Amino acid sequence: MAYTVTDIGPTTGVEISGLSGAELVDQGVADVASDALNRRGVVVFREANLSDGDLVAFSRLLGKVAQLPLGGDSEHPEIQKVTRDATKSKLAAYREGTFFWHIDGTTAEIPDKATVLMARQVSDDDTGDTEFANTYAAYEELPDDLKAELEGTRVVHSFAASQLLVYPDPDPKERAAWDRNPSREHPLVWTRGSGKKSMVLGSTAERVVGRSEDESKDLLTRLLDWSTQDRFTLRHKWRVGDVVIWDNTGMLHRACPYGEQSARLMLRTSLVGEEVVQ
């Protein structure tokens, strides 16, 4: 199989072109994608047009695929439909929360390793792009004094923090339902076994341990603004059949807003995490 591998942005993204359909279900292709993912955080296959079964098979070549506790497809329980259409997904009501920068699974001890997303349908009004921000590169370029300040800093992550961005004035019943979801305390700087470092930031970051509310907000906002500068980000405009993989542990991501009536329909698989945040 002939294909080309091309870097996209200044720090982030690789496009692998020349492959489609079942051609992706090949260990050699998966190995190339994994290497690109480790180097630059996001991998794009334009108009790959995988079947549902091939999407699962390709994902399995990349790592262990998570079995979804909620929202999985009846025929392929590893696949979650991402849409704002409530007739197609039980989770549609929560999709507005994905319009904010986030990392999936920050309330778990071990967040998902990576996400594979394929566009089955796209918006017909030029909305619904996906943006990525590379916190490996962002951390690397922090001033040394700020790196020293962040040493040992810990952050509490919660589902409620992300929902308050969408619904800032919930009624007591709704807030109580959010708070029933577990919160999790993580180091702000995640040091991998490989030595690579990234930052655990985004919409679920509720507060910095040992700092006041104002101090927490100031630090988290400064770091998020730093990490989402153009030089660390990549914006993907979807075409039908596109497959995008990203490193969920070091890349922030967000969906650009799209309406409840949008045709946008994504199919998602998640790879089981391998490292505790430490």
PDB file of C-alpha atoms in Angstrom:
ATOM      1  CA  MET A   1       0.000   0.000   0.000  1.00  0.00           C
ATOM      2  CA  ALA A   2       1.284   3.434  -0.942  1.00  0.00           C
ATOM      3  CA  TYR A   3       0.537   6.293   1.407  1.00  0.00           C
ATOM      4  CA  THR A   4       2.122   9.555   2.516  1.00  0.00           C
ATOM      5  CA  VAL A   5       2.664  10.956   6.013  1.00  0.00           C
ATOM      6  CA  THR A   6       2.670  14.762   6.285  1.00  0.00           C
ATOM      7  CA  ASP A   7       2.976  17.042   9.323  1.00  0.00           C
ATOM      8  CA  ILE A   8       0.166  19.602   9.480  1.00  0.00           C
ATOM      9  CA  GLY A   9       0.615  22.420  12.025  1.00  0.00           C
ATOM     10  CA  PRO A  10       3.713  23.909  13.678  1.00  0.00           C
ATOM     11  CA  THR A  11       3.548  21.555  16.685  1.00  0.00           C
ATOM     12  CA  THR A  12       0.477  19.419  16.179  1.00  0.00           C
ATOM     13  CA  GLY A  13      -1.081  17.027  13.701  1.00  0.00           C
ATOM     14  CA  VAL A  14      -0.144  14.508  11.021  1.00  0.00           C
ATOM     15  CA  GLU A  15      -2.160  13.599   7.918  1.00  0.00           C
ATOM     16  CA  ILE A  16      -1.833  10.100   6.477  1.00  0.00           C
ATOM     17  CA  SER A  17      -3.184  10.093   2.925  1.00  0.00           C
ATOM     18  CA  GLY A  18      -3.702   7.490   0.223  1.00  0.00           C
ATOM     19  CA  LEU A  19      -5.682   4.971   2.297  1.00  0.00           C
ATOM     20  CA  SER A  20      -9.383   4.317   2.756  1.00  0.00           C
ATOM     21  CA  GLY A  21     -11.835   1.712   3.986  1.00  0.00           C
ATOM     22  CA  ALA A  22     -10.483  -1.685   4.991  1.00  0.00           C
ATOM     23  CA  GLU A  23      -6.952  -0.613   3.965  1.00  0.00           C
ATOM     24  CA  LEU A  24      -6.679   1.020   7.395  1.00  0.00           C
ATOM     25  CA  VAL A  25      -7.274  -2.320   9.129  1.00  0.00           C
ATOM     26  CA  ASP A  26      -3.616  -3.270   8.896  1.00  0.00           C
ATOM     27  CA  GLN A  27      -1.120  -3.511  11.750  1.00  0.00           C
ATOM     28  CA  GLY A  28       1.537  -1.699   9.730  1.00  0.00           C
ATOM     29  CA  VAL A  29      -0.804   1.248   9.155  1.00  0.00           C
ATOM     30  CA  ALA A  30      -1.790   1.251  12.824  1.00  0.00           C
ATOM     31  CA  ASP A  31       1.882   1.283  13.841  1.00  0.00           C
ATOM     32  CA  VAL A  32       2.566   4.296  11.601  1.00  0.00           C
ATOM     33  CA  ALA A  33      -0.478   6.052  13.079  1.00  0.00           C
ATOM     34  CA  SER A  34       0.663   5.269  16.632  1.00  0.00           C
ATOM     35  CA  ASP A  35       4.124   6.659  15.943  1.00  0.00           C
ATOM     36  CA  ALA A  36       2.623   9.836  14.478  1.00  0.00           C
ATOM     37  CA  LEU A  37       0.302  10.112  17.469  1.00  0.00           C
ATOM     38  CA  ASN A  38       3.242   9.921  19.870  1.00  0.00           C
ATOM     39  CA  ARG A  39       5.124  12.590  17.920  1.00  0.00           C
ATOM     40  CA  ARG A  40       2.394  15.135  17.231  1.00  0.00           C
ATOM     41  CA  GLY A  41      -0.755  14.267  19.174  1.00  0.00           C
ATOM     42  CA  VAL A  42      -3.340  14.162  16.344  1.00  0.00           C
ATOM     43  CA  VAL A  43      -3.570  11.910  13.270  1.00  0.00           C
ATOM     44  CA  VAL A  44      -5.943  12.564  10.345  1.00  0.00           C
ATOM     45  CA  PHE A  45      -7.107  10.145   7.641  1.00  0.00           C
ATOM     46  CA  ARG A  46      -9.147  12.179   5.141  1.00  0.00           C
ATOM     47  CA  GLU A  47     -12.323  10.544   3.768  1.00  0.00           C
ATOM     48  CA  ALA A  48     -11.323   7.080   4.977  1.00  0.00           C
ATOM     49  CA  ASN A  49     -14.994   6.023   5.108  1.00  0.00           C
ATOM     50  CA  LEU A  50     -14.658   3.027   7.409  1.00  0.00           C
ATOM     51  CA  SER A  51     -17.596   0.740   8.028  1.00  0.00           C
ATOM     52  CA  ASP A  52     -18.667   0.477  11.672  1.00  0.00           C
ATOM     53  CA  GLY A  53     -16.990  -2.914  11.922  1.00  0.00           C
ATOM     54  CA  ASP A  54     -13.755  -1.656  10.366  1.00  0.00           C
ATOM     55  CA  LEU A  55     -13.750   1.333  12.734  1.00  0.00           C
ATOM     56  CA  VAL A  56     -13.779  -1.067  15.691  1.00  0.00           C
ATOM     57  CA  ALA A  57     -11.191  -3.362  14.068  1.00  0.00           C
ATOM     58  CA  PHE A  58      -8.840  -0.454  13.304  1.00  0.00           C
ATOM     59  CA  SER A  59      -9.242   0.890  16.841  1.00  0.00           C
ATOM     60  CA  ARG A  60      -8.278  -2.512  18.262  1.00  0.00           C
ATOM     61  CA  LEU A  61      -5.008  -2.395  16.328  1.00  0.00           C
ATOM     62  CA  LEU A  62      -4.182   0.853  18.154  1.00  0.00           C
ATOM     63  CA  GLY A  63      -4.898  -0.435  21.661  1.00  0.00           C
ATOM     64  CA  LYS A  64      -7.498  -1.942  23.954  1.00  0.00           C
ATOM     65  CA  VAL A  65     -10.921  -0.531  23.073  1.00  0.00           C
ATOM     66  CA  ALA A  66     -13.150   0.587  25.943  1.00  0.00           C
ATOM     67  CA  GLN A  67     -16.550  -1.004  26.453  1.00  0.00           C
ATOM     68  CA  LEU A  68     -18.917   1.901  26.993  1.00  0.00           C
ATOM     69  CA  PRO A  69     -21.142   1.874  30.090  1.00  0.00           C
ATOM     70  CA  LEU A  70     -23.589   4.308  28.483  1.00  0.00           C
ATOM     71  CA  GLY A  71     -24.459   5.379  24.963  1.00  0.00           C
ATOM     72  CA  GLY A  72     -22.896   2.480  23.047  1.00  0.00           C
ATOM     73  CA  ASP A  73     -24.314   1.306  19.711  1.00  0.00           C
ATOM     74  CA  SER A  74     -26.505  -1.803  19.938  1.00  0.00           C
ATOM     75  CA  GLU A  75     -24.602  -3.706  17.224  1.00  0.00           C
ATOM     76  CA  HIS A  76     -21.142  -2.366  18.076  1.00  0.00           C
ATOM     77  CA  PRO A  77     -21.125  -1.490  21.806  1.00  0.00           C
ATOM     78  CA  GLU A  78     -17.626  -0.020  21.466  1.00  0.00           C
ATOM     79  CA  ILE A  79     -19.021   2.780  19.269  1.00  0.00           C
ATOM     80  CA  GLN A  80     -20.663   5.867  20.712  1.00  0.00           C
ATOM     81  CA  LYS A  81     -22.696   8.183  18.481  1.00  0.00           C
ATOM     82  CA  VAL A  82     -21.792  11.842  18.969  1.00  0.00           C
ATOM     83  CA  THR A  83     -24.719  14.051  18.002  1.00  0.00           C
ATOM     84  CA  ARG A  84     -27.063  16.666  19.445  1.00  0.00           C
ATOM     85  CA  ASP A  85     -30.056  14.758  18.072  1.00  0.00           C
ATOM     86  CA  ALA A  86     -31.754  13.170  21.089  1.00  0.00           C
ATOM     87  CA  THR A  87     -33.417  10.543  18.872  1.00  0.00           C
ATOM     88  CA  LYS A  88     -29.966   9.154  18.005  1.00  0.00           C
ATOM     89  CA  SER A  89     -28.142   9.364  21.343  1.00  0.00           C
ATOM     90  CA  LYS A  90     -29.038   9.304  25.033  1.00  0.00           C
ATOM     91  CA  LEU A  91     -26.138  11.677  25.645  1.00  0.00           C
ATOM     92  CA  ALA A  92     -27.250  14.401  23.212  1.00  0.00           C
ATOM     93  CA  ALA A  93     -28.263  16.762  26.017  1.00  0.00           C
ATOM     94  CA  TYR A  94     -24.687  16.859  27.329  1.00  0.00           C
ATOM     95  CA  ARG A  95     -22.953  17.670  24.032  1.00  0.00           C
ATOM     96  CA  GLU A  96     -23.012  21.421  24.604  1.00  0.00           C
ATOM     97  CA  GLY A  97     -20.446  20.803  27.338  1.00  0.00           C
ATOM     98  CA  THR A  98     -17.980  19.610  24.692  1.00  0.00           C
ATOM     99  CA  PHE A  99     -17.839  23.154  23.266  1.00  0.00           C
ATOM    100  CA  PHE A 100     -15.305  23.958  26.002  1.00  0.00           C
ATOM    101  CA  TRP A 101     -11.677  22.798  26.074  1.00  0.00           C
ATOM    102  CA  HIS A 102     -11.412  19.486  27.924  1.00  0.00           C
ATOM    103  CA  ILE A 103      -9.724  16.113  28.336  1.00  0.00           C
ATOM    104  CA  ASP A 104     -11.989  13.067  28.499  1.00  0.00           C
ATOM    105  CA  GLY A 105     -12.039  11.021  31.689  1.00  0.00           C
ATOM    106  CA  THR A 106     -10.342  13.427  34.086  1.00  0.00           C
ATOM    107  CA  THR A 107     -12.521  12.193  36.949  1.00  0.00           C
ATOM    108  CA  ALA A 108     -11.058   8.689  36.514  1.00  0.00           C
ATOM    109  CA  GLU A 109      -7.775   7.517  37.998  1.00  0.00           C
ATOM    110  CA  ILE A 110      -6.591   6.543  34.515  1.00  0.00           C
ATOM    111  CA  PRO A 111      -8.028   8.720  31.690  1.00  0.00           C
ATOM    112  CA  ASP A 112      -8.556   7.216  28.241  1.00  0.00           C
ATOM    113  CA  LYS A 113      -5.355   6.818  26.229  1.00  0.00           C
ATOM    114  CA  ALA A 114      -6.761   8.068  22.915  1.00  0.00           C
ATOM    115  CA  THR A 115      -9.958   8.696  20.976  1.00  0.00           C
ATOM    116  CA  VAL A 116     -10.847   7.670  17.417  1.00  0.00           C
ATOM    117  CA  LEU A 117     -13.578   9.785  15.803  1.00  0.00           C
ATOM    118  CA  MET A 118     -15.138   9.331  12.357  1.00  0.00           C
ATOM    119  CA  ALA A 119     -17.551  11.669  10.580  1.00  0.00           C
ATOM    120  CA  ARG A 120     -20.598   9.783   9.331  1.00  0.00           C
ATOM    121  CA  GLN A 121     -22.440  13.050   8.571  1.00  0.00           C
ATOM    122  CA  VAL A 122     -21.261  16.670   8.762  1.00  0.00           C
ATOM    123  CA  SER A 123     -23.043  19.955   9.392  1.00  0.00           C
ATOM    124  CA  ASP A 124     -24.496  21.622   6.328  1.00  0.00           C
ATOM    125  CA  ASP A 125     -23.852  25.133   7.704  1.00  0.00           C
ATOM    126  CA  ASP A 126     -20.061  25.013   8.124  1.00  0.00           C
ATOM    127  CA  THR A 127     -20.218  24.476  11.902  1.00  0.00           C
ATOM    128  CA  GLY A 128     -18.952  21.696  14.140  1.00  0.00           C
ATOM    129  CA  ASP A 129     -15.202  21.736  13.491  1.00  0.00           C
ATOM    130  CA  THR A 130     -13.011  20.153  16.185  1.00  0.00           C
ATOM    131  CA  GLU A 131     -10.032  21.939  17.727  1.00  0.00           C
ATOM    132  CA  PHE A 132      -7.039  20.418  19.504  1.00  0.00           C
ATOM    133  CA  ALA A 133      -4.429  22.005  21.790  1.00  0.00           C
ATOM    134  CA  ASN A 134      -1.075  20.364  22.467  1.00  0.00           C
ATOM    135  CA  THR A 135      -0.247  20.637  26.185  1.00  0.00           C
ATOM    136  CA  TYR A 136       3.029  18.733  25.736  1.00  0.00           C
ATOM    137  CA  ALA A 137       4.324  21.535  23.520  1.00  0.00           C
ATOM    138  CA  ALA A 138       2.694  24.189  25.703  1.00  0.00           C
ATOM    139  CA  TYR A 139       4.371  22.867  28.860  1.00  0.00           C
ATOM    140  CA  GLU A 140       7.732  22.590  27.125  1.00  0.00           C
ATOM    141  CA  GLU A 141       7.663  26.307  26.292  1.00  0.00           C
ATOM    142  CA  LEU A 142       6.557  27.562  29.720  1.00  0.00           C
ATOM    143  CA  PRO A 143       9.028  29.882  31.469  1.00  0.00           C
ATOM    144  CA  ASP A 144      11.260  27.996  33.905  1.00  0.00           C
ATOM    145  CA  ASP A 145       9.961  29.939  36.916  1.00  0.00           C
ATOM    146  CA  LEU A 146       6.377  28.933  36.113  1.00  0.00           C
ATOM    147  CA  LYS A 147       7.407  25.301  35.654  1.00  0.00           C
ATOM    148  CA  ALA A 148       8.954  25.468  39.126  1.00  0.00           C
ATOM    149  CA  GLU A 149       5.751  26.992  40.538  1.00  0.00           C
ATOM    150  CA  LEU A 150       3.670  24.164  39.083  1.00  0.00           C
ATOM    151  CA  GLU A 151       5.850  21.459  40.642  1.00  0.00           C
ATOM    152  CA  GLY A 152       3.633  19.550  43.078  1.00  0.00           C
ATOM    153  CA  THR A 153       0.502  21.572  42.215  1.00  0.00           C
ATOM    154  CA  ARG A 154      -2.690  19.520  42.279  1.00  0.00           C
ATOM    155  CA  VAL A 155      -6.133  20.200  40.803  1.00  0.00           C
ATOM    156  CA  VAL A 156      -9.585  18.829  41.634  1.00  0.00           C
ATOM    157  CA  HIS A 157     -11.593  17.804  38.552  1.00  0.00           C
ATOM    158  CA  SER A 158     -15.365  17.333  38.578  1.00  0.00           C
ATOM    159  CA  PHE A 159     -18.309  16.800  36.249  1.00  0.00           C
ATOM    160  CA  ALA A 160     -20.085  19.705  37.961  1.00  0.00           C
ATOM    161  CA  ALA A 161     -17.332  22.151  36.970  1.00  0.00           C
ATOM    162  CA  SER A 162     -17.867  21.381  33.289  1.00  0.00           C
ATOM    163  CA  GLN A 163     -21.652  21.591  33.527  1.00  0.00           C
ATOM    164  CA  LEU A 164     -21.554  24.963  35.289  1.00  0.00           C
ATOM    165  CA  LEU A 165     -19.985  26.423  32.148  1.00  0.00           C
ATOM    166  CA  VAL A 166     -23.119  25.460  30.221  1.00  0.00           C
ATOM    167  CA  TYR A 167     -25.728  25.904  32.967  1.00  0.00           C
ATOM    168  CA  PRO A 168     -24.338  28.485  35.425  1.00  0.00           C
ATOM    169  CA  ASP A 169     -27.494  28.629  37.565  1.00  0.00           C
ATOM    170  CA  PRO A 170     -28.748  25.047  38.095  1.00  0.00           C
ATOM    171  CA  ASP A 171     -31.639  24.257  40.393  1.00  0.00           C
ATOM    172  CA  PRO A 172     -30.762  22.306  43.567  1.00  0.00           C
ATOM    173  CA  LYS A 173     -31.970  18.981  42.148  1.00  0.00           C
ATOM    174  CA  GLU A 174     -29.842  19.345  39.028  1.00  0.00           C
ATOM    175  CA  ARG A 175     -26.767  20.405  41.001  1.00  0.00           C
ATOM    176  CA  ALA A 176     -27.200  17.449  43.361  1.00  0.00           C
ATOM    177  CA  ALA A 177     -27.307  15.094  40.355  1.00  0.00           C
ATOM    178  CA  TRP A 178     -24.027  16.532  39.045  1.00  0.00           C
ATOM    179  CA  ASP A 179     -22.395  16.227  42.451  1.00  0.00           C
ATOM    180  CA  ARG A 180     -23.224  12.534  42.629  1.00  0.00           C
ATOM    181  CA  ASN A 181     -20.575  12.004  39.961  1.00  0.00           C
ATOM    182  CA  PRO A 182     -17.167  11.371  41.549  1.00  0.00           C
ATOM    183  CA  SER A 183     -14.511  14.076  41.541  1.00  0.00           C
ATOM    184  CA  ARG A 184     -10.800  13.355  41.241  1.00  0.00           C
ATOM    185  CA  GLU A 185      -7.608  15.110  42.341  1.00  0.00           C
ATOM    186  CA  HIS A 186      -4.717  14.999  39.860  1.00  0.00           C
ATOM    187  CA  PRO A 187      -1.294  16.613  39.540  1.00  0.00           C
ATOM    188  CA  LEU A 188      -1.557  19.617  37.232  1.00  0.00           C
ATOM    189  CA  VAL A 189       1.576  18.449  35.414  1.00  0.00           C
ATOM    190  CA  TRP A 190       1.376  14.827  34.275  1.00  0.00           C
ATOM    191  CA  THR A 191       4.805  13.174  34.007  1.00  0.00           C
ATOM    192  CA  ARG A 192       4.779  10.001  31.910  1.00  0.00           C
ATOM    193  CA  GLY A 193       6.981   6.990  32.372  1.00  0.00           C
ATOM    194  CA  SER A 194       8.715   8.146  29.181  1.00  0.00           C
ATOM    195  CA  GLY A 195       9.568  11.467  30.824  1.00  0.00           C
ATOM    196  CA  LYS A 196       7.186  13.504  28.633  1.00  0.00           C
ATOM    197  CA  LYS A 197       5.133  16.106  30.498  1.00  0.00           C
ATOM    198  CA  SER A 198       1.713  17.564  29.751  1.00  0.00           C
ATOM    199  CA  MET A 199      -0.870  19.593  31.674  1.00  0.00           C
ATOM    200  CA  VAL A 200      -4.229  18.319  32.905  1.00  0.00           C
ATOM    201  CA  LEU A 201      -6.473  21.329  32.267  1.00  0.00           C
ATOM    202  CA  GLY A 202      -9.856  22.195  30.816  1.00  0.00           C
ATOM    203  CA  SER A 203     -13.504  22.463  31.721  1.00  0.00           C
ATOM    204  CA  THR A 204     -13.465  19.841  34.479  1.00  0.00           C
ATOM    205  CA  ALA A 205     -10.759  21.701  36.440  1.00  0.00           C
ATOM    206  CA  GLU A 206     -12.704  22.926  39.467  1.00  0.00           C
ATOM    207  CA  ARG A 207     -10.001  24.328  41.756  1.00  0.00           C
ATOM    208  CA  VAL A 208      -6.321  24.235  42.617  1.00  0.00           C
ATOM    209  CA  VAL A 209      -5.687  22.490  45.917  1.00  0.00           C
ATOM    210  CA  GLY A 210      -4.501  24.910  48.614  1.00  0.00           C
ATOM    211  CA  ARG A 211      -5.377  28.081  46.682  1.00  0.00           C
ATOM    212  CA  SER A 212      -8.300  30.467  46.999  1.00  0.00           C
ATOM    213  CA  GLU A 213     -11.079  30.494  44.413  1.00  0.00           C
ATOM    214  CA  ASP A 214      -9.664  33.630  42.769  1.00  0.00           C
ATOM    215  CA  GLU A 215      -6.094  32.293  42.776  1.00  0.00           C
ATOM    216  CA  SER A 216      -7.280  28.984  41.321  1.00  0.00           C
ATOM    217  CA  LYS A 217      -9.234  30.674  38.564  1.00  0.00           C
ATOM    218  CA  ASP A 218      -6.316  32.965  37.710  1.00  0.00           C
ATOM    219  CA  LEU A 219      -3.787  30.137  37.399  1.00  0.00           C
ATOM    220  CA  LEU A 220      -6.063  27.777  35.477  1.00  0.00           C
ATOM    221  CA  THR A 221      -7.164  30.535  33.084  1.00  0.00           C
ATOM    222  CA  ARG A 222      -3.567  31.644  32.442  1.00  0.00           C
ATOM    223  CA  LEU A 223      -2.466  28.105  31.674  1.00  0.00           C
ATOM    224  CA  LEU A 224      -5.463  27.387  29.442  1.00  0.00           C
ATOM    225  CA  ASP A 225      -4.941  30.630  27.520  1.00  0.00           C
ATOM    226  CA  TRP A 226      -1.251  29.771  27.115  1.00  0.00           C
ATOM    227  CA  SER A 227      -1.949  26.223  25.933  1.00  0.00           C
ATOM    228  CA  THR A 228      -4.555  27.252  23.354  1.00  0.00           C
ATOM    229  CA  GLN A 229      -2.415  29.761  21.462  1.00  0.00           C
ATOM    230  CA  ASP A 230      -2.405  29.267  17.694  1.00  0.00           C
ATOM    231  CA  ARG A 231       1.094  27.762  17.713  1.00  0.00           C
ATOM    232  CA  PHE A 232      -0.087  24.879  19.907  1.00  0.00           C
ATOM    233  CA  THR A 233      -3.452  24.243  18.230  1.00  0.00           C
ATOM    234  CA  LEU A 234      -4.971  22.512  15.225  1.00  0.00           C
ATOM    235  CA  ARG A 235      -8.485  23.002  13.832  1.00  0.00           C
ATOM    236  CA  HIS A 236     -10.023  20.176  11.834  1.00  0.00           C
ATOM    237  CA  LYS A 237     -12.821  20.909   9.356  1.00  0.00           C
ATOM    238  CA  TRP A 238     -14.716  17.676   8.870  1.00  0.00           C
ATOM    239  CA  ARG A 239     -15.541  15.925   5.622  1.00  0.00           C
ATOM    240  CA  VAL A 240     -17.753  12.853   5.486  1.00  0.00           C
ATOM    241  CA  GLY A 241     -15.647   9.779   6.207  1.00  0.00           C
ATOM    242  CA  ASP A 242     -12.761  11.570   7.934  1.00  0.00           C
ATOM    243  CA  VAL A 243     -11.105   9.609  10.742  1.00  0.00           C
ATOM    244  CA  VAL A 244      -9.204  11.550  13.407  1.00  0.00           C
ATOM    245  CA  ILE A 245      -7.243  10.044  16.301  1.00  0.00           C
ATOM    246  CA  TRP A 246      -5.914  12.093  19.193  1.00  0.00           C
ATOM    247  CA  ASP A 247      -3.847  11.504  22.299  1.00  0.00           C
ATOM    248  CA  ASN A 248      -6.445  12.152  24.995  1.00  0.00           C
ATOM    249  CA  THR A 249      -3.820  12.376  27.737  1.00  0.00           C
ATOM    250  CA  GLY A 250      -1.898  15.345  26.365  1.00  0.00           C
ATOM    251  CA  MET A 251      -4.256  17.042  23.914  1.00  0.00           C
ATOM    252  CA  LEU A 252      -7.106  19.286  24.959  1.00  0.00           C
ATOM    253  CA  HIS A 253      -9.984  19.242  22.496  1.00  0.00           C
ATOM    254  CA  ARG A 254     -13.329  20.919  21.910  1.00  0.00           C
ATOM    255  CA  ALA A 255     -16.112  20.906  19.354  1.00  0.00           C
ATOM    256  CA  CYS A 256     -16.862  24.243  17.734  1.00  0.00           C
ATOM    257  CA  PRO A 257     -20.548  25.022  18.431  1.00  0.00           C
ATOM    258  CA  TYR A 258     -23.213  23.424  16.242  1.00  0.00           C
ATOM    259  CA  GLY A 259     -26.991  23.444  16.611  1.00  0.00           C
ATOM    260  CA  GLU A 260     -29.377  20.849  17.995  1.00  0.00           C
ATOM    261  CA  GLN A 261     -30.810  20.381  14.496  1.00  0.00           C
ATOM    262  CA  SER A 262     -27.390  19.901  12.908  1.00  0.00           C
ATOM    263  CA  ALA A 263     -26.880  16.827  10.730  1.00  0.00           C
ATOM    264  CA  ARG A 264     -23.453  16.349  12.362  1.00  0.00           C
ATOM    265  CA  LEU A 265     -23.043  12.696  13.400  1.00  0.00           C
ATOM    266  CA  MET A 266     -19.744  11.274  14.604  1.00  0.00           C
ATOM    267  CA  LEU A 267     -18.853   7.716  15.576  1.00  0.00           C
ATOM    268  CA  ARG A 268     -16.396   7.449  18.427  1.00  0.00           C
ATOM    269  CA  THR A 269     -14.292   4.729  20.004  1.00  0.00           C
ATOM    270  CA  SER A 270     -12.012   5.191  23.011  1.00  0.00           C
ATOM    271  CA  LEU A 271      -8.772   3.409  23.854  1.00  0.00           C
ATOM    272  CA  VAL A 272      -8.308   2.284  27.448  1.00  0.00           C
ATOM    273  CA  GLY A 273      -5.775   4.323  29.403  1.00  0.00           C
ATOM    274  CA  GLU A 274      -2.443   2.847  30.429  1.00  0.00           C
ATOM    275  CA  GLU A 275      -0.926   5.304  32.920  1.00  0.00           C
ATOM    276  CA  VAL A 276      -2.104   6.779  36.211  1.00  0.00           C
ATOM    277  CA  VAL A 277      -1.846  10.580  36.310  1.00  0.00           C
ATOM    278  CA  GLN A 278       1.277  11.276  38.384  1.00  0.00           C
TER     279      GLN A 278
END
